[in-house]
mmCIF file of C-alpha atoms and ligand atoms in Angstrom:
data_model
loop_
_atom_site.group_PDB
_atom_site.id
_atom_site.type_symbol
_atom_site.label_atom_id
_atom_site.label_comp_id
_atom_site.label_asym_id
_atom_site.label_seq_id
_atom_site.Cartn_x
_atom_site.Cartn_y
_atom_site.Cartn_z
ATOM 1 C CA MET A 1 50.556 -39.048 -92.668
ATOM 2 C CA LYS A 2 51.896 -40.040 -89.262
ATOM 3 C CA GLN A 3 49.586 -42.255 -87.203
ATOM 4 C CA PHE A 4 49.860 -41.261 -83.562
ATOM 5 C CA SER A 5 49.049 -43.930 -81.078
ATOM 6 C CA THR A 6 46.290 -43.236 -78.572
ATOM 7 C CA SER A 7 46.602 -43.363 -74.804
ATOM 8 C CA GLU A 8 45.830 -46.452 -72.748
ATOM 9 C CA ILE A 9 42.861 -44.714 -71.202
ATOM 10 C CA LEU A 10 41.419 -43.922 -74.625
ATOM 11 C CA ASN A 11 41.981 -47.486 -75.739
ATOM 12 C CA SER A 12 40.145 -48.747 -72.668
ATOM 13 C CA LEU A 13 36.902 -46.937 -73.543
ATOM 14 C CA PRO A 14 33.955 -49.237 -74.251
ATOM 15 C CA LYS A 15 33.109 -49.886 -77.878
ATOM 16 C CA GLN A 16 29.938 -48.332 -79.233
ATOM 17 C CA PHE A 17 27.617 -51.335 -79.450
ATOM 18 C CA PHE A 18 25.003 -49.631 -81.584
ATOM 19 C CA ALA A 19 27.421 -48.221 -84.173
ATOM 20 C CA SER A 20 27.208 -51.284 -86.418
ATOM 21 C CA LEU A 21 23.422 -51.305 -86.214
ATOM 22 C CA VAL A 22 23.222 -47.628 -87.131
ATOM 23 C CA LYS A 23 25.519 -48.342 -90.090
ATOM 24 C CA LYS A 24 23.308 -51.194 -91.240
ATOM 25 C CA VAL A 25 20.203 -49.017 -91.015
ATOM 26 C CA GLY A 26 22.025 -46.357 -93.063
ATOM 27 C CA GLU A 27 22.671 -48.959 -95.757
ATOM 28 C CA TYR A 28 18.975 -49.886 -95.919
ATOM 29 C CA ILE A 29 17.981 -46.240 -96.153
ATOM 30 C CA SER A 30 20.535 -45.538 -98.877
ATOM 31 C CA GLN A 31 19.087 -48.452 -100.851
ATOM 32 C CA GLY A 32 15.753 -46.643 -100.768
ATOM 33 C CA TYR A 33 13.969 -48.650 -98.043
ATOM 34 C CA ASP A 34 11.507 -46.798 -95.846
ATOM 35 C CA VAL A 35 12.981 -47.708 -92.464
ATOM 36 C CA ILE A 36 10.931 -46.928 -89.340
ATOM 37 C CA ASN A 37 13.644 -45.982 -86.880
ATOM 38 C CA LEU A 38 12.556 -46.930 -83.373
ATOM 39 C CA GLY A 39 16.057 -47.728 -82.254
ATOM 40 C CA GLN A 40 17.355 -44.441 -80.991
ATOM 41 C CA GLY A 41 16.551 -42.077 -78.166
ATOM 42 C CA ASN A 42 16.490 -38.678 -79.825
ATOM 43 C CA PRO A 43 13.347 -36.644 -78.974
ATOM 44 C CA ASP A 44 11.478 -35.891 -82.205
ATOM 45 C CA GLN A 45 9.531 -32.807 -81.102
ATOM 46 C CA PRO A 46 10.906 -29.251 -81.288
ATOM 47 C CA THR A 47 11.842 -27.215 -78.231
ATOM 48 C CA PRO A 48 8.787 -25.201 -77.059
ATOM 49 C CA ALA A 49 8.591 -21.790 -78.762
ATOM 50 C CA HIS A 50 8.851 -19.663 -75.588
ATOM 51 C CA ILE A 51 12.214 -21.289 -74.772
ATOM 52 C CA VAL A 52 13.559 -20.723 -78.279
ATOM 53 C CA ALA A 53 12.329 -17.102 -78.136
ATOM 54 C CA LYS A 54 14.268 -16.603 -74.889
ATOM 55 C CA LEU A 55 17.418 -17.924 -76.545
ATOM 56 C CA GLN A 56 16.935 -15.566 -79.493
ATOM 57 C CA GLU A 57 16.514 -12.591 -77.204
ATOM 58 C CA ALA A 58 19.461 -13.595 -75.014
ATOM 59 C CA ALA A 59 21.731 -14.346 -77.970
ATOM 60 C CA VAL A 60 21.869 -10.679 -78.984
ATOM 61 C CA ASN A 61 22.827 -9.501 -75.507
ATOM 62 C CA PRO A 62 26.578 -8.731 -75.606
ATOM 63 C CA LEU A 63 26.891 -9.735 -71.956
ATOM 64 C CA ASN A 64 26.271 -13.284 -73.104
ATOM 65 C CA HIS A 65 29.109 -13.029 -75.631
ATOM 66 C CA LYS A 66 31.645 -12.943 -72.826
ATOM 67 C CA TYR A 67 32.767 -15.930 -70.813
ATOM 68 C CA SER A 68 29.985 -17.011 -68.475
ATOM 69 C CA PRO A 69 31.013 -17.220 -64.830
ATOM 70 C CA PHE A 70 32.833 -20.514 -64.087
ATOM 71 C CA GLN A 71 30.184 -22.767 -62.463
ATOM 72 C CA GLY A 72 27.370 -20.977 -64.330
ATOM 73 C CA HIS A 73 24.945 -18.168 -63.670
ATOM 74 C CA GLN A 74 23.323 -17.806 -60.283
ATOM 75 C CA TYR A 75 19.884 -17.282 -61.882
ATOM 76 C CA LEU A 76 20.033 -20.749 -63.461
ATOM 77 C CA LYS A 77 20.972 -22.394 -60.169
ATOM 78 C CA GLN A 78 18.109 -20.508 -58.539
ATOM 79 C CA ALA A 79 15.760 -21.685 -61.311
ATOM 80 C CA ALA A 80 16.841 -25.303 -60.695
ATOM 81 C CA ALA A 81 16.191 -24.880 -56.964
ATOM 82 C CA ASP A 82 12.786 -23.278 -57.617
ATOM 83 C CA PHE A 83 11.940 -26.078 -60.054
ATOM 84 C CA TYR A 84 12.718 -28.771 -57.452
ATOM 85 C CA PHE A 85 10.672 -26.986 -54.826
ATOM 86 C CA ARG A 86 7.726 -26.502 -57.171
ATOM 87 C CA GLU A 87 7.782 -30.001 -58.680
ATOM 88 C CA TYR A 88 8.893 -32.118 -55.727
ATOM 89 C CA GLY A 89 8.605 -29.949 -52.626
ATOM 90 C CA VAL A 90 12.368 -30.316 -52.038
ATOM 91 C CA PRO A 91 14.142 -27.254 -50.610
ATOM 92 C CA ILE A 92 17.512 -26.697 -52.298
ATOM 93 C CA ASP A 93 20.334 -24.266 -51.585
ATOM 94 C CA PRO A 94 21.173 -22.965 -55.076
ATOM 95 C CA ASP A 95 24.686 -21.920 -54.032
ATOM 96 C CA LYS A 96 25.799 -25.260 -52.632
ATOM 97 C CA GLU A 97 23.459 -27.913 -53.943
ATOM 98 C CA VAL A 98 23.312 -27.301 -57.715
ATOM 99 C CA ALA A 99 26.003 -27.796 -60.376
ATOM 100 C CA ILE A 100 25.205 -26.819 -63.956
ATOM 101 C CA LEU A 101 26.110 -29.446 -66.542
ATOM 102 C CA PHE A 102 26.601 -29.663 -70.288
ATOM 103 C CA GLY A 103 23.742 -32.169 -70.326
ATOM 104 C CA GLY A 104 23.249 -35.144 -68.062
ATOM 105 C CA LYS A 105 25.771 -37.280 -69.901
ATOM 106 C CA ALA A 106 28.638 -34.919 -69.024
ATOM 107 C CA GLY A 107 27.770 -35.125 -65.327
ATOM 108 C CA LEU A 108 27.380 -38.895 -65.376
ATOM 109 C CA VAL A 109 30.775 -39.325 -67.004
ATOM 110 C CA GLU A 110 32.426 -36.836 -64.640
ATOM 111 C CA ILE A 111 31.137 -38.252 -61.359
ATOM 112 C CA PRO A 112 33.250 -41.451 -61.243
ATOM 113 C CA GLN A 113 36.312 -39.309 -61.911
ATOM 114 C CA CYS A 114 35.294 -37.001 -59.068
ATOM 115 C CA LEU A 115 34.742 -39.691 -56.445
ATOM 116 C CA LEU A 116 36.668 -42.819 -57.354
ATOM 117 C CA ASN A 117 40.301 -43.882 -57.374
ATOM 118 C CA PRO A 118 41.485 -46.529 -59.831
ATOM 119 C CA GLY A 119 40.205 -49.921 -58.702
ATOM 120 C CA ASP A 120 37.353 -48.533 -56.586
ATOM 121 C CA THR A 121 34.025 -50.259 -57.005
ATOM 122 C CA ILE A 122 30.944 -48.781 -58.622
ATOM 123 C CA LEU A 123 27.533 -50.438 -58.869
ATOM 124 C CA VAL A 124 25.827 -50.000 -62.213
ATOM 125 C CA PRO A 125 22.400 -51.240 -63.375
ATOM 126 C CA ASP A 126 22.267 -53.953 -66.031
ATOM 127 C CA PRO A 127 20.579 -53.366 -68.426
ATOM 128 C CA GLY A 128 21.521 -49.699 -68.330
ATOM 129 C CA TYR A 129 22.358 -46.570 -70.250
ATOM 130 C CA PRO A 130 25.640 -47.418 -72.024
ATOM 131 C CA ASP A 131 27.319 -44.077 -71.304
ATOM 132 C CA TYR A 132 27.652 -44.980 -67.605
ATOM 133 C CA LEU A 133 30.448 -47.299 -68.715
ATOM 134 C CA SER A 134 32.424 -44.420 -70.227
ATOM 135 C CA GLY A 135 32.778 -42.648 -66.878
ATOM 136 C CA VAL A 136 33.682 -45.924 -65.202
ATOM 137 C CA ALA A 137 36.448 -46.568 -67.755
ATOM 138 C CA LEU A 138 37.852 -43.036 -67.497
ATOM 139 C CA ALA A 139 38.058 -43.409 -63.712
ATOM 140 C CA LYS A 140 39.610 -46.894 -64.094
ATOM 141 C CA ALA A 141 37.023 -48.082 -61.626
ATOM 142 C CA GLU A 142 35.842 -51.619 -61.120
ATOM 143 C CA MET A 143 32.263 -52.075 -62.165
ATOM 144 C CA VAL A 144 29.830 -54.478 -60.540
ATOM 145 C CA ARG A 145 26.584 -54.914 -62.416
ATOM 146 C CA MET A 146 23.269 -54.971 -60.605
ATOM 147 C CA PRO A 147 20.806 -57.139 -62.556
ATOM 148 C CA LEU A 148 17.425 -55.548 -63.250
ATOM 149 C CA ARG A 149 14.936 -58.380 -63.627
ATOM 150 C CA GLU A 150 11.380 -58.239 -64.815
ATOM 151 C CA GLU A 151 10.171 -60.274 -61.818
ATOM 152 C CA ASN A 152 11.493 -57.496 -59.562
ATOM 153 C CA ASN A 153 9.914 -54.738 -61.675
ATOM 154 C CA PHE A 154 13.377 -53.950 -63.049
ATOM 155 C CA LEU A 155 14.574 -52.673 -59.676
ATOM 156 C CA PRO A 156 17.885 -54.073 -58.371
ATOM 157 C CA ASP A 157 17.520 -56.644 -55.630
ATOM 158 C CA TYR A 158 20.110 -55.517 -53.071
ATOM 159 C CA GLY A 159 19.864 -58.885 -51.368
ATOM 160 C CA GLU A 160 21.606 -60.362 -54.411
ATOM 161 C CA LEU A 161 24.776 -58.309 -53.861
ATOM 162 C CA ASN A 162 27.239 -59.858 -51.488
ATOM 163 C CA GLY A 163 28.385 -57.994 -48.397
ATOM 164 C CA ASN A 164 31.956 -57.659 -49.646
ATOM 165 C CA VAL A 165 30.857 -55.926 -52.788
ATOM 166 C CA LEU A 166 28.607 -53.595 -50.835
ATOM 167 C CA ASP A 167 31.419 -52.717 -48.429
ATOM 168 C CA ARG A 168 33.806 -52.042 -51.283
ATOM 169 C CA ALA A 169 31.323 -50.023 -53.355
ATOM 170 C CA LYS A 170 31.717 -46.263 -53.208
ATOM 171 C CA LEU A 171 29.241 -45.230 -55.832
ATOM 172 C CA MET A 172 25.956 -46.490 -57.269
ATOM 173 C CA PHE A 173 24.115 -45.371 -60.376
ATOM 174 C CA LEU A 174 20.350 -45.732 -60.573
ATOM 175 C CA ASN A 175 17.955 -44.498 -63.245
ATOM 176 C CA TYR A 176 14.143 -44.286 -62.974
ATOM 177 C CA PRO A 177 12.047 -43.913 -65.087
ATOM 178 C CA ASN A 178 14.451 -46.354 -66.583
ATOM 179 C CA ASN A 179 16.220 -46.483 -69.890
ATOM 180 C CA PRO A 180 15.871 -49.085 -71.391
ATOM 181 C CA THR A 181 13.123 -50.908 -69.413
ATOM 182 C CA GLY A 182 10.546 -48.125 -68.956
ATOM 183 C CA ALA A 183 10.233 -49.144 -65.280
ATOM 184 C CA VAL A 184 9.626 -46.628 -62.495
ATOM 185 C CA ALA A 185 10.889 -46.535 -58.918
ATOM 186 C CA THR A 186 8.799 -46.419 -55.774
ATOM 187 C CA HIS A 187 9.238 -44.329 -52.651
ATOM 188 C CA GLU A 188 9.925 -47.547 -50.706
ATOM 189 C CA PHE A 189 12.655 -48.602 -53.095
ATOM 190 C CA PHE A 190 14.436 -45.276 -52.622
ATOM 191 C CA GLU A 191 14.039 -45.622 -48.834
ATOM 192 C CA GLU A 192 15.687 -49.010 -49.036
ATOM 193 C CA THR A 193 18.444 -47.506 -51.212
ATOM 194 C CA ILE A 194 19.121 -44.723 -48.697
ATOM 195 C CA LYS A 195 19.326 -47.242 -45.864
ATOM 196 C CA LEU A 196 21.807 -49.330 -47.826
ATOM 197 C CA ALA A 197 23.839 -46.239 -48.748
ATOM 198 C CA ASN A 198 24.088 -45.256 -45.090
ATOM 199 C CA GLU A 199 25.049 -48.748 -43.970
ATOM 200 C CA HIS A 200 27.781 -49.151 -46.578
ATOM 201 C CA ASP A 201 28.888 -45.558 -47.230
ATOM 202 C CA ILE A 202 27.836 -45.568 -50.856
ATOM 203 C CA CYS A 203 27.160 -42.382 -52.774
ATOM 204 C CA ILE A 204 23.949 -42.701 -54.805
ATOM 205 C CA VAL A 205 23.638 -40.989 -58.163
ATOM 206 C CA HIS A 206 20.091 -41.084 -59.427
ATOM 207 C CA ASP A 207 19.840 -40.318 -63.121
ATOM 208 C CA PHE A 208 16.425 -38.653 -63.477
ATOM 209 C CA ALA A 209 16.689 -38.055 -67.228
ATOM 210 C CA TYR A 210 13.072 -39.170 -67.767
ATOM 211 C CA GLY A 211 11.724 -37.527 -64.621
ATOM 212 C CA ALA A 212 9.047 -35.680 -66.596
ATOM 213 C CA ILE A 213 7.701 -38.756 -68.350
ATOM 214 C CA GLY A 214 5.374 -40.907 -66.274
ATOM 215 C CA PHE A 215 2.212 -42.625 -67.526
ATOM 216 C CA ASP A 216 -1.224 -43.538 -66.187
ATOM 217 C CA GLY A 217 -1.448 -40.342 -64.155
ATOM 218 C CA LYS A 218 1.597 -41.201 -62.027
ATOM 219 C CA LYS A 219 4.324 -38.606 -61.677
ATOM 220 C CA PRO A 220 7.774 -40.242 -61.351
ATOM 221 C CA VAL A 221 9.299 -40.016 -57.855
ATOM 222 C CA SER A 222 12.405 -37.904 -57.419
ATOM 223 C CA PHE A 223 15.117 -39.518 -55.307
ATOM 224 C CA LEU A 224 15.462 -36.215 -53.441
ATOM 225 C CA GLN A 225 11.827 -36.387 -52.332
ATOM 226 C CA VAL A 226 12.698 -39.238 -50.038
ATOM 227 C CA GLN A 227 13.895 -38.406 -46.559
ATOM 228 C CA GLY A 228 17.663 -38.621 -46.136
ATOM 229 C CA ALA A 229 18.423 -38.657 -49.891
ATOM 230 C CA LYS A 230 20.558 -35.520 -49.850
ATOM 231 C CA GLU A 231 22.762 -37.006 -47.151
ATOM 232 C CA VAL A 232 23.722 -39.889 -49.406
ATOM 233 C CA GLY A 233 23.553 -38.662 -52.972
ATOM 234 C CA ILE A 234 22.517 -36.517 -55.859
ATOM 235 C CA GLU A 235 20.131 -36.521 -58.735
ATOM 236 C CA ILE A 236 21.050 -35.688 -62.331
ATOM 237 C CA TYR A 237 18.365 -33.716 -64.155
ATOM 238 C CA THR A 238 18.512 -32.890 -67.839
ATOM 239 C CA LEU A 239 16.411 -30.567 -69.953
ATOM 240 C CA SER A 240 16.961 -32.822 -72.995
ATOM 241 C CA LYS A 241 13.814 -34.872 -72.570
ATOM 242 C CA SER A 242 11.455 -32.740 -70.436
ATOM 243 C CA TYR A 243 11.721 -29.770 -72.807
ATOM 244 C CA ASN A 244 12.984 -31.397 -76.030
ATOM 245 C CA MET A 245 16.335 -29.671 -75.623
ATOM 246 C CA ALA A 246 18.667 -32.586 -76.395
ATOM 247 C CA GLY A 247 20.732 -30.508 -78.805
ATOM 248 C CA TRP A 248 21.193 -27.634 -76.364
ATOM 249 C CA ARG A 249 23.321 -29.592 -73.872
ATOM 250 C CA VAL A 250 22.022 -28.393 -70.549
ATOM 251 C CA GLY A 251 21.224 -30.105 -67.288
ATOM 252 C CA PHE A 252 22.197 -29.983 -63.650
ATOM 253 C CA ALA A 253 23.304 -32.124 -60.735
ATOM 254 C CA ILE A 254 21.402 -31.466 -57.512
ATOM 255 C CA GLY A 255 21.687 -32.679 -53.957
ATOM 256 C CA ASN A 256 24.601 -33.581 -51.681
ATOM 257 C CA GLU A 257 26.840 -30.561 -51.187
ATOM 258 C CA SER A 258 30.141 -32.455 -51.170
ATOM 259 C CA VAL A 259 29.372 -34.199 -54.468
ATOM 260 C CA ILE A 260 28.215 -30.947 -56.058
ATOM 261 C CA SER A 261 31.426 -29.177 -55.076
ATOM 262 C CA ALA A 262 33.510 -32.084 -56.419
ATOM 263 C CA ILE A 263 31.719 -31.818 -59.785
ATOM 264 C CA GLU A 264 32.254 -28.066 -59.858
ATOM 265 C CA LEU A 265 35.939 -28.476 -59.088
ATOM 266 C CA LEU A 266 36.464 -30.901 -61.954
ATOM 267 C CA GLN A 267 34.416 -28.711 -64.303
ATOM 268 C CA ASP A 268 36.513 -25.655 -63.347
ATOM 269 C CA HIS A 269 39.433 -27.514 -64.884
ATOM 270 C CA LEU A 270 37.625 -28.791 -67.942
ATOM 271 C CA TYR A 271 35.425 -25.936 -69.102
ATOM 272 C CA VAL A 272 34.104 -22.488 -68.583
ATOM 273 C CA SER A 273 30.313 -22.712 -68.227
ATOM 274 C CA LEU A 274 27.620 -22.897 -70.922
ATOM 275 C CA PHE A 275 26.788 -20.081 -73.354
ATOM 276 C CA GLY A 276 24.895 -17.481 -71.311
ATOM 277 C CA ALA A 277 21.970 -17.430 -73.729
ATOM 278 C CA VAL A 278 21.517 -21.191 -73.277
ATOM 279 C CA GLN A 279 21.513 -20.639 -69.523
ATOM 280 C CA GLU A 280 18.840 -17.945 -69.819
ATOM 281 C CA ALA A 281 16.704 -20.182 -72.010
ATOM 282 C CA ALA A 282 17.183 -23.117 -69.616
ATOM 283 C CA ALA A 283 15.999 -20.971 -66.706
ATOM 284 C CA GLU A 284 12.968 -19.984 -68.780
ATOM 285 C CA ALA A 285 12.249 -23.680 -69.412
ATOM 286 C CA LEU A 286 12.406 -24.515 -65.699
ATOM 287 C CA ILE A 287 10.389 -21.620 -64.308
ATOM 288 C CA GLY A 288 8.289 -20.533 -67.313
ATOM 289 C CA PRO A 289 4.993 -22.081 -68.471
ATOM 290 C CA GLN A 290 4.854 -25.863 -68.007
ATOM 291 C CA ASP A 291 1.916 -26.816 -70.276
ATOM 292 C CA CYS A 292 4.430 -28.085 -72.822
ATOM 293 C CA VAL A 293 5.616 -30.779 -70.389
ATOM 294 C CA LYS A 294 2.103 -32.021 -69.788
ATOM 295 C CA GLU A 295 1.373 -32.075 -73.521
ATOM 296 C CA LEU A 296 4.580 -33.965 -74.233
ATOM 297 C CA ASN A 297 3.775 -36.536 -71.590
ATOM 298 C CA GLU A 298 0.318 -37.036 -73.108
ATOM 299 C CA LEU A 299 1.838 -37.415 -76.559
ATOM 300 C CA TYR A 300 4.194 -40.178 -75.407
ATOM 301 C CA GLU A 301 1.372 -41.900 -73.562
ATOM 302 C CA ARG A 302 -0.813 -41.936 -76.687
ATOM 303 C CA ARG A 303 2.093 -43.359 -78.681
ATOM 304 C CA ARG A 304 2.708 -45.987 -76.030
ATOM 305 C CA ASP A 305 -0.931 -47.011 -76.172
ATOM 306 C CA VAL A 306 -0.900 -47.308 -79.973
ATOM 307 C CA LEU A 307 2.192 -49.502 -79.871
ATOM 308 C CA ILE A 308 1.297 -51.709 -76.931
ATOM 309 C CA SER A 309 -2.349 -52.242 -77.800
ATOM 310 C CA GLY A 310 -1.318 -52.904 -81.398
ATOM 311 C CA LEU A 311 1.165 -55.571 -80.332
ATOM 312 C CA HIS A 312 -1.382 -57.076 -77.944
ATOM 313 C CA SER A 313 -3.820 -57.367 -80.835
ATOM 314 C CA LEU A 314 -1.214 -59.564 -82.557
ATOM 315 C CA GLY A 315 -1.162 -61.805 -79.517
ATOM 316 C CA TRP A 316 2.259 -60.544 -78.451
ATOM 317 C CA ASN A 317 1.675 -59.884 -74.781
ATOM 318 C CA VAL A 318 4.386 -57.373 -74.065
ATOM 319 C CA SER A 319 4.356 -55.193 -70.947
ATOM 320 C CA ALA A 320 3.604 -51.485 -71.173
ATOM 321 C CA PRO A 321 6.259 -49.028 -69.931
ATOM 322 C CA ARG A 322 5.282 -46.922 -66.895
ATOM 323 C CA GLY A 323 7.588 -44.039 -67.776
ATOM 324 C CA SER A 324 10.419 -42.865 -70.096
ATOM 325 C CA PHE A 325 9.864 -42.880 -73.846
ATOM 326 C CA PHE A 326 10.903 -46.488 -74.366
ATOM 327 C CA ALA A 327 9.033 -49.767 -74.518
ATOM 328 C CA TRP A 328 10.999 -52.856 -73.501
ATOM 329 C CA LEU A 329 9.643 -55.828 -75.376
ATOM 330 C CA LYS A 330 10.388 -59.416 -74.505
ATOM 331 C CA VAL A 331 11.335 -61.115 -77.747
ATOM 332 C CA PRO A 332 9.446 -64.199 -78.874
ATOM 333 C CA GLU A 333 10.943 -67.424 -77.599
ATOM 334 C CA GLY A 334 13.750 -68.929 -79.599
ATOM 335 C CA PHE A 335 15.417 -65.679 -80.660
ATOM 336 C CA SER A 336 18.235 -63.669 -79.182
ATOM 337 C CA SER A 337 17.691 -59.931 -78.984
ATOM 338 C CA THR A 338 20.104 -59.381 -81.873
ATOM 339 C CA GLU A 339 18.486 -62.048 -84.045
ATOM 340 C CA PHE A 340 15.053 -60.578 -83.449
ATOM 341 C CA ALA A 341 16.232 -57.010 -84.116
ATOM 342 C CA ASN A 342 17.819 -58.231 -87.361
ATOM 343 C CA ILE A 343 14.575 -59.893 -88.424
ATOM 344 C CA LEU A 344 12.662 -56.680 -87.768
ATOM 345 C CA LEU A 345 15.175 -54.705 -89.797
ATOM 346 C CA GLU A 346 15.584 -57.128 -92.667
ATOM 347 C CA GLN A 347 11.971 -58.262 -93.048
ATOM 348 C CA ALA A 348 9.929 -55.318 -91.745
ATOM 349 C CA HIS A 349 12.411 -52.465 -92.134
ATOM 350 C CA ILE A 350 11.960 -51.472 -88.517
ATOM 351 C CA MET A 351 14.961 -50.582 -86.419
ATOM 352 C CA VAL A 352 14.878 -51.419 -82.714
ATOM 353 C CA ALA A 353 17.749 -51.653 -80.235
ATOM 354 C CA PRO A 354 18.704 -55.198 -79.178
ATOM 355 C CA GLY A 355 18.648 -55.522 -75.400
ATOM 356 C CA ILE A 356 22.104 -57.073 -75.193
ATOM 357 C CA GLY A 357 23.526 -53.660 -76.109
ATOM 358 C CA PHE A 358 22.435 -52.468 -72.652
ATOM 359 C CA GLY A 359 24.141 -55.303 -70.792
ATOM 360 C CA GLU A 360 23.985 -59.028 -70.259
ATOM 361 C CA PHE A 361 20.611 -58.811 -68.482
ATOM 362 C CA GLY A 362 19.140 -56.983 -71.449
ATOM 363 C CA GLU A 363 19.316 -60.192 -73.460
ATOM 364 C CA GLY A 364 15.892 -61.427 -74.480
ATOM 365 C CA TYR A 365 14.438 -57.943 -74.998
ATOM 366 C CA VAL A 366 14.434 -55.203 -77.588
ATOM 367 C CA ARG A 367 14.000 -51.511 -76.870
ATOM 368 C CA VAL A 368 11.528 -49.528 -78.936
ATOM 369 C CA GLY A 369 11.546 -45.732 -78.840
ATOM 370 C CA LEU A 370 8.238 -43.846 -78.778
ATOM 371 C CA LEU A 371 9.799 -41.113 -80.865
ATOM 372 C CA SER A 372 7.784 -41.539 -84.044
ATOM 373 C CA THR A 373 4.225 -40.472 -84.737
ATOM 374 C CA GLU A 374 1.229 -42.593 -83.809
ATOM 375 C CA GLU A 375 0.752 -43.290 -87.532
ATOM 376 C CA ARG A 376 4.302 -44.606 -87.904
ATOM 377 C CA LEU A 377 3.968 -46.734 -84.777
ATOM 378 C CA ALA A 378 0.703 -48.164 -86.089
ATOM 379 C CA GLU A 379 2.462 -48.877 -89.383
ATOM 380 C CA ALA A 380 5.250 -50.636 -87.490
ATOM 381 C CA VAL A 381 2.661 -52.854 -85.804
ATOM 382 C CA GLU A 382 1.100 -53.572 -89.149
ATOM 383 C CA ARG A 383 4.473 -54.523 -90.650
ATOM 384 C CA ILE A 384 5.168 -56.780 -87.650
ATOM 385 C CA SER A 385 1.812 -58.503 -88.137
ATOM 386 C CA ARG A 386 2.966 -59.539 -91.613
ATOM 387 C CA LEU A 387 6.232 -61.083 -90.396
ATOM 388 C CA GLU A 388 6.709 -64.687 -91.366
ATOM 389 C CA ILE A 389 7.912 -65.653 -87.884
ATOM 390 C CA PHE A 390 4.633 -64.580 -86.381
ATOM 391 C CA LYS A 391 2.985 -67.277 -88.423
ATOM 392 C CA GLU A 392 5.676 -69.891 -88.967
ATOM 393 C CA ASN A 393 6.629 -70.415 -85.361
ATOM 394 C CA SER A 394 3.196 -70.538 -83.934
ATOM 395 C CA PRO A 395 1.034 -73.600 -83.616
ATOM 396 C CA ASN A 396 -2.017 -73.566 -85.915
ATOM 397 C CA GLY A 397 -0.821 -70.402 -87.587
ATOM 398 C CA GLU A 398 -1.774 -68.436 -84.466
ATOM 399 C CA PRO A 399 0.372 -65.387 -83.813
ATOM 400 C CA LEU A 400 3.446 -65.939 -81.713
ATOM 401 C CA LYS A 401 3.281 -65.052 -78.037
ATOM 402 C CA ALA A 402 6.199 -63.801 -75.995
ATOM 403 C CA GLU A 403 6.409 -65.193 -72.505
ATOM 404 C CA THR A 404 5.659 -61.973 -70.714
ATOM 405 C CA GLU A 405 3.456 -61.022 -67.853
ATOM 406 C CA GLU A 406 1.144 -58.050 -68.013
HETATM 407 C C1 PLP B 501 19.274 -42.768 -68.980
HETATM 408 C C2 PLP B 501 19.857 -41.553 -69.591
HETATM 409 N N1 PLP B 501 20.629 -40.779 -68.840
HETATM 410 C C3 PLP B 501 21.192 -39.683 -69.331
HETATM 411 C C4 PLP B 501 21.028 -39.318 -70.642
HETATM 412 C C5 PLP B 501 21.771 -38.128 -71.119
HETATM 413 O O1 PLP B 501 21.011 -37.114 -71.586
HETATM 414 P P1 PLP B 501 21.650 -35.710 -71.874
HETATM 415 O O2 PLP B 501 23.141 -35.855 -71.919
HETATM 416 O O3 PLP B 501 21.082 -35.272 -73.167
HETATM 417 O O4 PLP B 501 21.235 -34.854 -70.747
HETATM 418 C C6 PLP B 501 20.241 -40.107 -71.485
HETATM 419 C C7 PLP B 501 20.100 -39.773 -72.897
HETATM 420 O O5 PLP B 501 19.682 -40.495 -73.715
HETATM 421 C C8 PLP B 501 19.641 -41.254 -70.939
HETATM 422 O O6 PLP B 501 18.884 -42.051 -71.673
#
């Protein structure tokens, strides 16, 4: 069999950090271990029944068996606009300010290719969602990482970026509620971001993948809610998390008209739009009954409470996430994130994601997904309580404490 060599651009794509971990977990499972998988970000609940029913009904309509219009159906763009007005009070022109996406990831990977030339600078959060790096590599852009530090509530400190970098930067990715830290943004932070974007001509892309998941009665802020946001950027919204539709591949970009039309132009060359029945079901999700979103949010909050209060009872004073379905736990002193994740896997058969996989500034943390039942999370806490290191490393046999603030 001939082995064809791959292109330079393909060879430049970032390596999948978590692949080896997933393989290792697979080995434990195949040996019969009961692994509690808290390492991945795949929603565990089914899509709400009324959305599935809409897909079933729409799937038998022969009109949906044809090509969908390039750029998607008008009714879905209208539904996205109605959703933003209802949820965030933001008026949107469905014809010019919405682009339908094959999930948020597709949009996030496309945007650097839409707006950057090789060598152009993009600002990316660190730690951050690894797929941002794929779009950066495909655009041959130069990436500058913005550290997200706990002492700054995991928001970038723009004062840390030097003026040259800011002048060179053309694009910035942000993501709140944040994967992996569980942090949320404030109105003031977005105001500061818009000011910076105006001063330095930077296009802001706010990834709002976890927009529906905010705890303690606080609804996450949309970037577009803040005055002037549309002038400087867009938001990426996905139905994957809000409606448990990760497998359906549907989302949308919303906001600045020039960015939306650039995305649509690129997509015209890459695809025809999504299956019509998926578009009908997505519209149903956005404008149909919303109780399912509230219930989902409550479910994640209960899981968060089981995990965090359980860990606190061991004396491990980790911080509670404010949104998203991840907890970002500072590892006990003396361990790297990978070492600690390995201990959890090898000694407690719990898989978590080592923070270093999300960037240099993720070192010292592990990410735990709230995508298992309360019972499984409680069991994870119980297994952690039996870990040798919780006894061995602590003075007087007291449980180990991570150096975290509440
Ligand atoms: C921060 C963040 N952005 C975007 C996505 C992409 O989601 P999707 O492509 O399913 O819309 C994810 C998925 O895990 C994510 O965590």
